[in-house]
Coordinates of C-alpha atoms in Angstrom, one line a residue:
Chain V
M1 CA -0.2 0.1 0.1
K2 CA 1.6 3.2 -1.2
V3 CA 0.5 6.2 1.0
R4 CA 1.0 9.9 0.5
L5 CA 0.2 12.6 3.2
H6 CA -0.1 15.8 1.6
D7 CA 0.0 19.2 3.1
I8 CA -1.4 18.1 6.5
Q9 CA -2.7 20.8 8.8
V10 CA -4.4 20.4 12.0
R11 CA -5.6 23.2 14.5
F12 CA -6.6 22.4 18.1
G13 CA -8.3 25.7 19.0
P14 CA -5.3 28.2 19.1
V15 CA -2.8 25.4 18.7
Q16 CA -1.3 24.6 15.5
A17 CA -0.8 20.8 16.2
L18 CA 0.4 20.1 12.4
G19 CA 1.5 22.9 9.8
G20 CA 1.3 21.5 6.4
I21 CA 3.1 18.2 6.8
S22 CA 3.8 16.0 3.6
L23 CA 5.2 12.6 3.6
D24 CA 5.4 9.4 1.5
L25 CA 5.0 5.9 3.0
E26 CA 6.4 3.2 0.6
P27 CA 5.7 -0.6 0.7
G28 CA 8.8 -2.5 2.0
Q29 CA 9.8 0.5 4.0
V30 CA 9.8 1.1 7.8
A31 CA 9.1 5.0 8.2
V32 CA 9.7 6.4 11.6
L33 CA 8.2 9.3 12.8
V34 CA 10.6 11.0 15.7
G35 CA 10.2 14.1 17.5
P36 CA 9.7 15.4 21.4
N37 CA 6.5 14.9 22.9
G38 CA 3.9 17.0 21.5
A39 CA 5.6 17.1 18.2
G40 CA 2.5 16.0 16.7
K41 CA 3.5 12.4 15.9
S42 CA 0.3 10.9 17.4
T43 CA -2.0 13.3 15.7
L44 CA -0.4 13.1 11.9
M45 CA -1.0 9.3 12.8
G46 CA -4.6 9.9 13.9
V47 CA -4.9 12.0 10.2
L48 CA -3.9 9.1 8.6
L49 CA -6.1 6.8 10.5
G50 CA -9.1 9.1 10.2
L51 CA -9.4 9.7 13.9
V52 CA -8.3 13.2 13.6
R53 CA -9.8 15.5 11.1
A54 CA -7.4 17.6 9.4
D55 CA -8.3 21.4 8.4
C56 CA -6.4 21.0 5.4
G57 CA -4.5 18.5 3.2
E58 CA -5.6 14.7 2.1
V59 CA -4.6 11.3 2.5
V60 CA -3.4 9.6 -0.8
V61 CA -3.8 5.8 -0.7
D62 CA -2.7 4.0 -3.9
G63 CA -3.2 7.3 -5.9
R64 CA -6.8 8.1 -4.7
P65 CA -7.5 11.2 -2.6
H66 CA -9.0 10.8 0.7
P67 CA -9.6 14.0 2.5
R68 CA -10.8 12.6 5.8
G69 CA -8.0 9.8 6.2
L70 CA -8.4 6.1 5.4
P71 CA -11.9 5.5 4.4
L72 CA -13.6 2.3 5.9
S73 CA -12.8 0.0 2.9
E74 CA -9.1 0.8 3.6
R75 CA -9.2 0.1 7.1
E76 CA -9.5 -3.6 6.4
K77 CA -6.1 -3.6 5.4
L78 CA -4.7 -1.5 8.6
G79 CA -3.3 -2.7 11.4
Y80 CA -2.7 0.0 14.4
L81 CA -1.1 0.1 17.9
P82 CA -2.3 3.1 19.9
E83 CA 0.3 4.2 22.4
A84 CA 0.1 2.9 25.9
V85 CA -2.8 0.7 24.9
G86 CA -4.9 -0.6 27.8
F87 CA -7.8 -2.8 27.0
A88 CA -10.9 -3.8 29.2
D89 CA -9.2 -5.2 32.2
N90 CA -12.1 -7.4 33.2
L91 CA -11.6 -9.8 30.3
T92 CA -8.8 -12.2 29.5
G93 CA -6.3 -11.8 26.8
R94 CA -7.9 -14.4 24.8
Q95 CA -11.5 -13.0 25.0
V96 CA -9.9 -9.8 23.8
M97 CA -8.1 -10.9 20.8
R98 CA -11.4 -13.2 20.0
F99 CA -13.2 -9.8 19.6
F100 CA -10.9 -7.9 17.5
A101 CA -10.5 -11.3 15.1
S102 CA -14.6 -11.3 15.4
A103 CA -14.6 -7.8 14.4
R104 CA -12.3 -8.3 11.5
G105 CA -14.0 -11.3 10.4
L106 CA -11.3 -13.9 11.3
S107 CA -11.5 -17.0 13.2
R108 CA -10.9 -17.8 17.0
A109 CA -8.2 -20.3 15.6
R110 CA -6.1 -17.2 14.0
A111 CA -6.7 -15.2 17.2
D112 CA -5.1 -18.3 19.3
V113 CA -2.2 -18.4 16.7
V114 CA -1.5 -14.9 17.3
L115 CA -1.5 -14.9 20.9
S116 CA 0.9 -17.6 20.4
R117 CA 2.9 -15.4 18.4
V118 CA 3.1 -12.6 20.7
G119 CA 4.2 -14.7 23.7
L120 CA 1.1 -14.6 25.5
S121 CA -0.4 -18.2 25.0
Q122 CA 0.2 -19.3 28.8
A123 CA -1.3 -15.8 30.0
A124 CA -4.3 -15.8 27.3
G125 CA -6.7 -17.3 30.2
R126 CA -5.7 -14.3 32.6
A127 CA -7.5 -11.3 33.1
V128 CA -5.8 -8.2 31.3
R129 CA -5.9 -6.5 34.6
G130 CA -3.1 -8.9 35.8
Y131 CA -0.8 -8.2 32.9
S132 CA 2.1 -6.0 33.0
R133 CA 2.7 -3.0 30.7
G134 CA 4.7 -5.2 28.5
M135 CA 2.3 -7.8 28.2
R136 CA -0.4 -5.2 27.2
Q137 CA 1.9 -3.6 24.9
R138 CA 2.4 -7.3 23.5
L139 CA -1.2 -8.0 23.1
G140 CA -1.6 -4.6 21.3
L141 CA 0.8 -5.8 19.0
G142 CA -0.9 -9.2 18.4
V143 CA -4.2 -7.1 17.8
A144 CA -2.4 -4.9 15.1
I145 CA -1.1 -7.5 13.4
L146 CA -3.9 -10.1 13.7
S147 CA -5.3 -9.4 10.0
D148 CA -1.8 -9.2 8.4
P149 CA -2.3 -5.9 7.5
A150 CA -1.0 -4.0 4.6
L151 CA -0.3 -0.9 6.6
L152 CA 0.8 -1.4 10.1
V153 CA 1.0 1.9 12.2
L154 CA 2.6 1.3 15.6
D155 CA 2.5 4.6 17.9
E156 CA 5.5 4.2 20.3
P157 CA 5.7 0.5 20.1
T158 CA 8.6 0.0 22.2
G159 CA 7.0 1.2 25.6
G160 CA 7.2 -1.4 28.3
L161 CA 8.4 -4.2 26.0
D162 CA 11.5 -5.9 27.7
Q163 CA 14.2 -7.5 25.6
E164 CA 12.2 -10.5 24.7
G165 CA 9.5 -8.3 23.6
L166 CA 11.6 -6.0 21.6
E167 CA 13.1 -8.9 19.7
L168 CA 9.5 -9.9 18.8
L169 CA 8.9 -6.2 17.5
W170 CA 12.0 -6.3 15.3
E171 CA 11.0 -9.7 13.7
I172 CA 7.7 -8.3 13.0
L173 CA 9.0 -5.1 11.4
A174 CA 11.7 -7.4 9.2
E175 CA 8.6 -9.5 8.4
W176 CA 6.8 -6.4 6.9
R177 CA 9.4 -4.9 5.4
S178 CA 10.4 -8.4 3.7
A179 CA 6.6 -9.0 2.6
D180 CA 6.9 -5.7 0.9
R181 CA 3.9 -3.9 3.2
T182 CA 4.1 -0.3 4.6
V183 CA 5.0 0.2 8.2
L184 CA 4.7 3.7 10.1
V185 CA 6.2 3.6 13.6
S186 CA 6.4 6.7 15.9
T187 CA 8.9 7.0 18.6
H188 CA 11.1 9.4 20.8
D189 CA 13.6 6.6 21.5
L190 CA 15.5 6.6 18.3
A191 CA 18.3 4.7 19.8
L192 CA 16.5 1.7 19.7
I193 CA 14.9 1.7 16.6
E194 CA 18.1 3.1 14.7
R195 CA 18.7 -0.1 12.9
R196 CA 15.1 -0.8 11.7
A197 CA 14.4 2.6 10.2
D198 CA 14.4 3.1 6.4
H199 CA 12.9 6.3 6.3
L200 CA 13.1 9.0 9.2
C201 CA 10.8 11.9 9.5
V202 CA 11.9 14.4 12.4
L203 CA 9.0 16.7 13.8
R204 CA 8.9 19.4 16.1
E205 CA 6.2 21.8 17.1
G206 CA 3.9 20.3 14.3
R207 CA 6.5 21.1 11.4
L208 CA 8.3 18.3 9.5
R209 CA 11.9 19.4 10.2
A210 CA 13.9 17.0 8.2
Q211 CA 13.4 13.6 6.5
G212 CA 15.3 11.0 4.5
S213 CA 17.1 7.8 4.9
P214 CA 19.3 7.6 8.2
E215 CA 22.3 7.8 5.7
A216 CA 20.9 10.9 4.0
L217 CA 20.1 12.6 7.3
R218 CA 23.6 11.7 8.5
R219 CA 25.1 13.3 5.6
Q220 CA 22.8 16.4 5.8
V221 CA 23.7 17.0 9.4
G222 CA 27.5 16.4 8.8
L223 CA 28.3 15.3 12.1
P224 CA 32.0 14.6 12.7
V225 CA 33.3 10.8 12.6
T226 CA 35.7 9.8 15.1
V227 CA 38.6 7.5 14.4
R228 CA 40.5 6.0 17.2
V229 CA 43.9 4.7 16.2
E230 CA 45.9 2.6 18.8
L231 CA 49.6 2.5 18.0
A232 CA 52.9 1.1 19.1
D233 CA 54.9 3.9 21.1
D234 CA 57.5 4.5 18.7
A235 CA 59.2 7.4 16.7
A236 CA 56.8 6.7 14.1
V237 CA 54.1 7.9 15.9
A238 CA 55.6 11.5 15.8
G239 CA 55.5 11.8 12.1
L240 CA 52.1 10.5 11.7
L241 CA 50.7 12.9 13.7
S242 CA 52.6 15.7 12.4
E243 CA 51.4 14.6 9.0
L244 CA 48.0 14.3 9.9
R245 CA 48.0 17.7 11.6
A246 CA 49.5 19.2 8.5
S247 CA 46.5 17.7 6.6
G248 CA 44.2 19.8 8.0
L249 CA 41.6 16.8 7.7
C250 CA 40.8 16.5 11.5
R251 CA 41.5 17.4 14.8
V252 CA 43.6 15.3 16.6
Q253 CA 43.9 14.4 20.3
V254 CA 46.3 11.9 21.7
E255 CA 46.5 9.4 24.7
H256 CA 49.6 7.9 26.2
R257 CA 49.3 5.0 28.0
P258 CA 53.2 4.2 28.9
E259 CA 52.4 1.4 30.9
H260 CA 51.3 -0.5 27.6
R261 CA 53.4 1.2 25.4
L262 CA 50.6 2.4 23.5
R263 CA 49.6 5.7 22.2
T264 CA 46.1 6.4 21.0
L265 CA 45.0 9.1 18.5
C266 CA 41.6 10.2 18.3
L267 CA 40.7 11.8 15.0
E268 CA 37.8 13.9 14.7
L269 CA 36.8 14.5 11.2
A270 CA 34.2 15.3 8.9
P271 CA 32.7 12.0 6.9
D272 CA 34.0 13.0 3.3
A273 CA 37.7 13.3 4.9
L274 CA 37.4 9.5 6.3
L275 CA 39.0 7.9 3.4
D276 CA 41.9 10.6 3.1
A277 CA 42.8 10.4 6.8
L278 CA 42.8 6.5 6.8
R279 CA 45.3 6.8 3.6
I280 CA 47.5 8.6 5.7
V281 CA 47.4 6.3 8.6
D282 CA 48.0 3.1 6.6
R283 CA 51.1 5.0 4.4
S284 CA 52.7 5.8 7.7
A285 CA 55.6 3.5 9.3
A286 CA 53.6 4.0 12.8
Q287 CA 52.6 0.1 13.8
V288 CA 48.6 0.0 14.0
R289 CA 47.5 -2.4 17.0
H290 CA 43.8 -1.6 16.4
L291 CA 41.7 1.0 14.7
R292 CA 38.2 1.8 15.1
V293 CA 35.8 4.0 13.1
E294 CA 32.7 5.3 15.3
E295 CA 30.1 6.9 13.3
P296 CA 27.4 9.4 15.1
G297 CA 24.5 7.5 16.2
L298 CA 20.8 8.6 14.8
D299 CA 20.0 10.0 18.2
D300 CA 23.0 12.4 17.8
V301 CA 21.7 13.3 14.4
Y302 CA 18.6 13.8 15.8
E303 CA 19.4 15.9 18.7
R304 CA 21.5 18.1 16.3
L305 CA 18.4 18.7 14.0
I306 CA 16.2 19.3 17.0
R307 CA 18.9 21.8 18.4
E308 CA 19.3 23.7 15.0
V309 CA 15.3 24.3 14.6
A310 CA 15.1 25.1 18.4
Chain Q
M1 CA -28.5 -1.9 10.8
L2 CA -25.1 -3.4 12.3
G3 CA -22.4 -4.6 10.5
R4 CA -19.7 -7.2 11.4
V5 CA -17.5 -5.1 13.8
G6 CA -20.9 -3.5 15.5
R7 CA -22.4 -7.1 16.0
A8 CA -18.8 -8.4 17.5
L9 CA -19.0 -5.1 19.7
V10 CA -22.4 -5.8 21.1
V11 CA -21.0 -9.5 22.4
H12 CA -18.0 -7.8 23.5
E13 CA -19.7 -5.1 25.5
L14 CA -22.3 -7.7 27.0
L15 CA -19.4 -9.9 28.1
E16 CA -17.4 -6.9 29.4
R17 CA -20.4 -5.4 31.2
T18 CA -21.5 -8.4 33.3
R19 CA -18.0 -8.8 34.4
D20 CA -18.1 -5.2 35.8
R21 CA -17.9 -4.9 39.4
W22 CA -20.2 -1.9 39.8
V23 CA -22.7 -3.4 37.7
L24 CA -23.0 -6.6 39.4
I25 CA -23.1 -5.0 42.9
V26 CA -26.0 -2.7 42.0
T27 CA -27.5 -5.7 40.4
A28 CA -27.4 -7.7 43.1
L29 CA -28.6 -4.8 45.3
F30 CA -31.9 -4.7 43.0
V31 CA -32.1 -8.4 43.2
L32 CA -31.7 -8.7 46.7
L33 CA -34.2 -5.7 47.6
A34 CA -37.0 -7.0 45.0
G35 CA -36.6 -10.2 46.3
G36 CA -37.1 -8.9 49.9
I37 CA -39.8 -6.9 49.2
S38 CA -41.5 -10.0 47.6
L39 CA -40.9 -11.9 50.3
Y40 CA -42.1 -9.5 52.7
G41 CA -45.6 -9.1 50.5
R42 CA -46.1 -12.8 50.9
S43 CA -45.5 -13.1 54.4
A44 CA -47.8 -9.9 55.2
A45 CA -50.5 -12.0 53.5
D46 CA -50.7 -9.2 50.3
A47 CA -53.8 -10.8 48.9
Q48 CA -54.7 -8.5 46.4
G49 CA -50.8 -8.0 45.3
A50 CA -51.6 -4.2 46.1
V51 CA -48.7 -3.5 48.0
T52 CA -46.0 -5.6 46.5
A53 CA -46.1 -4.6 42.8
P54 CA -46.3 -1.0 43.7
S55 CA -43.4 -1.2 46.1
I56 CA -41.3 -2.9 43.5
V57 CA -42.0 -0.1 41.1
T58 CA -40.9 2.4 43.8
L59 CA -37.8 0.5 44.1
A60 CA -37.3 0.0 40.2
T61 CA -37.8 3.9 40.0
F62 CA -34.8 4.2 42.2
L63 CA -32.3 1.5 41.2
V64 CA -32.9 0.4 37.6
P65 CA -31.8 4.5 36.7
L66 CA -28.8 3.8 38.8
V67 CA -27.9 0.6 37.2
A68 CA -28.5 1.9 33.8
L69 CA -26.1 5.0 34.1
V70 CA -23.7 3.0 35.8
L71 CA -23.9 0.7 32.7
G72 CA -23.7 3.6 30.2
H73 CA -21.4 6.2 31.8
D74 CA -18.1 5.2 30.8
A75 CA -19.0 3.5 27.3
I76 CA -17.0 6.0 25.2
V77 CA -14.7 7.7 27.8
G78 CA -13.6 4.4 29.2
E79 CA -12.2 3.7 25.6
R80 CA -10.8 7.0 25.7
E81 CA -9.1 6.5 28.6
R82 CA -7.6 3.3 28.1
N83 CA -6.0 4.6 24.6
T84 CA -8.6 1.9 22.7
L85 CA -11.1 4.3 21.1
G86 CA -8.9 5.4 18.5
L87 CA -8.1 1.3 18.0
L88 CA -11.8 0.6 18.2
L89 CA -12.3 3.6 15.4
S90 CA -9.7 2.4 13.2
L91 CA -11.6 -0.7 12.7
P92 CA -13.8 -0.7 9.4
V93 CA -16.9 0.7 11.2
R94 CA -19.1 4.1 11.4
R95 CA -18.7 6.1 14.6
G96 CA -22.4 6.1 15.0
E97 CA -22.2 2.4 14.5
V98 CA -19.8 2.2 17.6
L99 CA -21.9 4.1 19.9
L100 CA -25.2 2.1 18.8
A101 CA -23.5 -1.6 19.3
K102 CA -22.0 -0.4 22.7
Y103 CA -25.5 1.0 23.7
L104 CA -27.2 -2.2 22.8
G105 CA -24.4 -4.7 24.2
R106 CA -25.0 -2.8 27.4
A107 CA -28.8 -2.6 27.0
L108 CA -28.6 -6.7 27.2
A109 CA -26.8 -6.3 30.2
L110 CA -29.3 -4.0 31.6
C111 CA -32.0 -6.7 30.4
L112 CA -30.4 -9.5 32.5
S113 CA -30.0 -6.9 35.6
V114 CA -33.7 -6.1 35.2
G115 CA -34.7 -9.7 34.2
G116 CA -33.0 -10.8 37.5
G117 CA -34.4 -8.2 39.8
L118 CA -38.1 -8.8 38.7
G119 CA -37.6 -12.3 38.0
I120 CA -36.3 -13.2 41.7
A121 CA -39.5 -11.1 42.9
A122 CA -41.9 -12.6 40.7
L123 CA -40.3 -16.4 41.7
V124 CA -40.9 -15.5 45.5
L125 CA -44.7 -13.9 45.0
E126 CA -47.7 -16.2 45.1
P127 CA -48.2 -17.7 41.5
G128 CA -51.4 -15.7 41.1
H129 CA -49.7 -12.2 41.3
R130 CA -46.8 -13.1 39.5
A131 CA -48.4 -11.8 36.1
A132 CA -48.8 -8.3 37.7
L133 CA -45.3 -8.2 38.5
L134 CA -44.0 -9.5 35.0
S135 CA -46.1 -6.9 33.4
L136 CA -43.6 -4.3 34.7
V137 CA -41.0 -5.8 32.7
P138 CA -41.3 -4.1 29.3
P139 CA -41.9 -0.6 31.2
T140 CA -39.0 -1.0 33.7
L141 CA -36.8 -2.0 30.6
L142 CA -37.9 1.4 28.7
L143 CA -36.8 3.2 32.1
G144 CA -33.3 1.7 32.1
A145 CA -33.1 2.3 28.1
A146 CA -33.9 6.2 28.8
F147 CA -31.1 6.1 31.6
L148 CA -28.7 4.3 29.6
S149 CA -28.8 6.3 26.8
I150 CA -28.3 9.4 28.9
G151 CA -25.3 7.6 30.7
T152 CA -23.9 6.8 26.9
A153 CA -24.4 10.5 26.0
I154 CA -22.5 11.5 29.3
S155 CA -19.6 9.0 28.4
A156 CA -19.3 10.7 24.7
L157 CA -19.2 14.2 26.1
T158 CA -16.9 14.1 28.9
R159 CA -13.0 13.5 28.7
H160 CA -12.7 11.5 32.0
R161 CA -14.1 8.5 33.3
A162 CA -14.1 10.3 36.8
T163 CA -16.0 13.3 35.7
A164 CA -18.6 10.9 33.8
A165 CA -19.1 9.1 36.9
S166 CA -19.4 12.2 39.0
L167 CA -21.9 13.7 36.5
A168 CA -24.1 10.5 36.4
V169 CA -24.4 10.4 40.4
V170 CA -25.3 14.0 40.0
L171 CA -28.2 13.2 37.3
W172 CA -29.2 10.3 39.5
F173 CA -30.0 12.5 42.6
L174 CA -31.6 15.2 40.3
M175 CA -33.7 13.2 38.4
V176 CA -34.6 10.4 40.9
F177 CA -34.7 12.0 44.2
F178 CA -34.9 15.7 44.1
Y179 CA -37.1 16.2 40.9
D180 CA -40.3 15.7 42.9
L181 CA -38.9 17.7 45.6
G182 CA -38.5 20.5 43.2
I183 CA -41.8 20.3 42.1
L184 CA -43.1 20.2 45.5
A185 CA -41.1 23.2 46.1
A186 CA -42.3 25.1 43.0
L187 CA -46.0 24.4 44.7
V188 CA -45.4 25.9 47.8
A189 CA -43.3 29.0 46.2
T190 CA -46.3 29.5 44.0
D191 CA -48.9 29.1 46.8
G192 CA -50.4 26.2 44.6
A193 CA -50.7 28.4 41.5
L194 CA -49.1 26.1 39.4
G195 CA -51.9 24.4 37.5
Q196 CA -52.5 20.6 38.0
D197 CA -51.9 20.4 34.1
T198 CA -48.7 21.8 34.6
V199 CA -47.5 19.6 37.4
A200 CA -48.7 16.5 35.5
W201 CA -46.6 17.6 32.6
L202 CA -43.8 18.2 35.0
V203 CA -44.0 14.6 36.3
T204 CA -44.2 13.1 33.1
L205 CA -41.7 15.1 31.6
N206 CA -38.9 13.1 34.0
P207 CA -38.6 9.3 32.7
A208 CA -38.6 8.1 36.3
G209 CA -42.0 10.1 37.0
L210 CA -43.5 8.8 33.8
Y211 CA -42.6 5.6 34.7
R212 CA -43.9 5.6 38.2
S213 CA -46.9 7.4 37.8
G214 CA -47.5 5.3 34.5
M215 CA -46.9 2.2 36.7
L216 CA -48.8 3.4 39.5
V217 CA -52.2 4.0 37.2
H218 CA -51.6 0.6 35.7
L219 CA -51.4 -1.5 38.9
L220 CA -53.7 0.5 41.0
G221 CA -55.9 2.6 38.8
A222 CA -56.5 6.4 38.5
P223 CA -57.2 6.8 42.1
A224 CA -53.6 6.4 43.0
L225 CA -52.7 9.7 41.1
A226 CA -55.3 11.3 43.6
D227 CA -53.2 9.9 46.6
M228 CA -50.1 11.7 45.1
G229 CA -52.1 15.0 44.5
L230 CA -52.8 14.7 40.8
T231 CA -56.3 15.0 39.7
V232 CA -55.7 15.4 36.1
A233 CA -55.2 12.4 33.7
L234 CA -51.8 11.4 32.2
P235 CA -50.7 11.7 28.7
G236 CA -52.3 9.0 26.7
A237 CA -50.4 6.0 25.2
G238 CA -49.3 8.0 22.2
L239 CA -47.8 10.5 23.9
S240 CA -46.1 8.1 26.4
A241 CA -44.5 6.4 23.6
F242 CA -43.1 9.8 22.0
L243 CA -41.8 10.7 25.4
W244 CA -40.2 7.2 26.0
A245 CA -38.6 7.2 22.3
A246 CA -37.4 10.8 23.0
W247 CA -35.8 9.9 26.2
I248 CA -34.0 7.0 24.5
L249 CA -33.3 8.4 21.1
L250 CA -32.2 12.3 21.9
P251 CA -29.4 11.6 24.3
L252 CA -27.9 9.0 22.1
G253 CA -28.1 11.3 19.1
I254 CA -26.4 13.9 21.4
G255 CA -23.8 11.0 22.1
A256 CA -23.4 10.3 18.4
L257 CA -23.1 14.0 17.5
A258 CA -20.4 14.4 20.4
L259 CA -18.4 11.0 19.2
H260 CA -18.6 12.2 15.6
R261 CA -17.4 15.9 16.1
R262 CA -14.5 15.2 18.8
Q263 CA -11.1 14.1 17.8
A264 CA -10.2 10.4 18.8
V265 CA -6.8 11.4 19.2
T266 CA -5.4 14.9 20.5
G267 CA -1.9 13.8 21.5

């Protein structure tokens, strides 16, 4: 399912919640909405799902425009996990799942299969009131994937999930991506989802501040790459050091560890200067014991983007 | 009238409500008191059944609206508070159908509650008096349906469950306890200048008054109204039916409108 959100504007009274946001959701991609609390992530998802009426703009699904969000027919293909979902706490997990299965025209057996998939088979007969936050989140995840939807919308899906729950979430994201389905995730915890995102949309105060692949955003921000070079402490180090400084490619700091007869050079340089700097290290007579390139994390990129617009 | 999602929601609501602690408590109270009144009527040799059924009417006037308001007050706001309203509305279903399905599911739970209370009371009574008591079932369900509709509207108009619960309790006191007192106060304040027709109208404009006065006339005949100080006739069957329909449909319509107009997510 190819979805385009075009010039979405939403106003809650005097507050401009979304100010003309446009973005494309492509099949086979995990798109991640990222931004601080109140940035408008849930509202944007609400517009897509038809839960929030946009004052302006439209949702275009496979080329067909829908000014009021996904129409009923398209919602058959939708799976949605709201943020911090609760469910009726006097019902069992199985009863909850069976209700949503029945509402989607699916069998009870399918509900049981999904309960097993999200690791709740053992707890399925227990009332939801006895579930931990992570278990409720798993139940919500199960409800979202129940009908194998072509469009999966997950609002803060990592909340409350333990390591095992996170693994399940990563599996689901990978499965949806490989099946060429569309996924939209919102999060404020970018570090967790960094390796699973294909397309990032950075929101702040209802505006889209940046979007693109993680690599493109890294390039756009141009945060420095750090290279740590551990060298045998001999005369050649001085030569390398002076050559690096003379090249003007990077800032260099030196750590001396005489007890191990090592010196560590810490090079901070622009991403496009990395190869040149490595060539200088390679050419020199210094004995490299260990070399590590540290790229900035997506959360560093995000923080820079947010700081830039603040 | 209801699609696949709506039908599933009716069953889900019935299941959920029959496990709700407060619904069970108020229902148990109704069943116990109705059974107790019947038992008392039987032991007091109420040969004509002239005490038991009217007493049950009075009990139902107080408790059935409470059961209905407890059932209805969190229909929408409860979903909103546990973040499942968006999930529900993201299903292929119209908002009006969600409200209707919730109402119908809860109305079925109300039937069980009213059926339980009146059923136990009927079982305890002498077999010869059961018919009179069982004739109360449809009007009592109408009374419950009206207050359930009011509760459902409250649930769609409020943002917090606590607000909805408070509003439901206040409304119950106002409509069930203080309404008649208010009419009395108006009579005293106007030194009886308020006409009988006006008083009759005021009584029947409240669903609790409409039920009680209608049932007392049904069970005891027109003199029962004279005992209440009313010397005029109550509205006819047509007008009563209209008033009941208005009390059921109007709040539901307001609730549906509120659900339609409000944003389901504001984060």
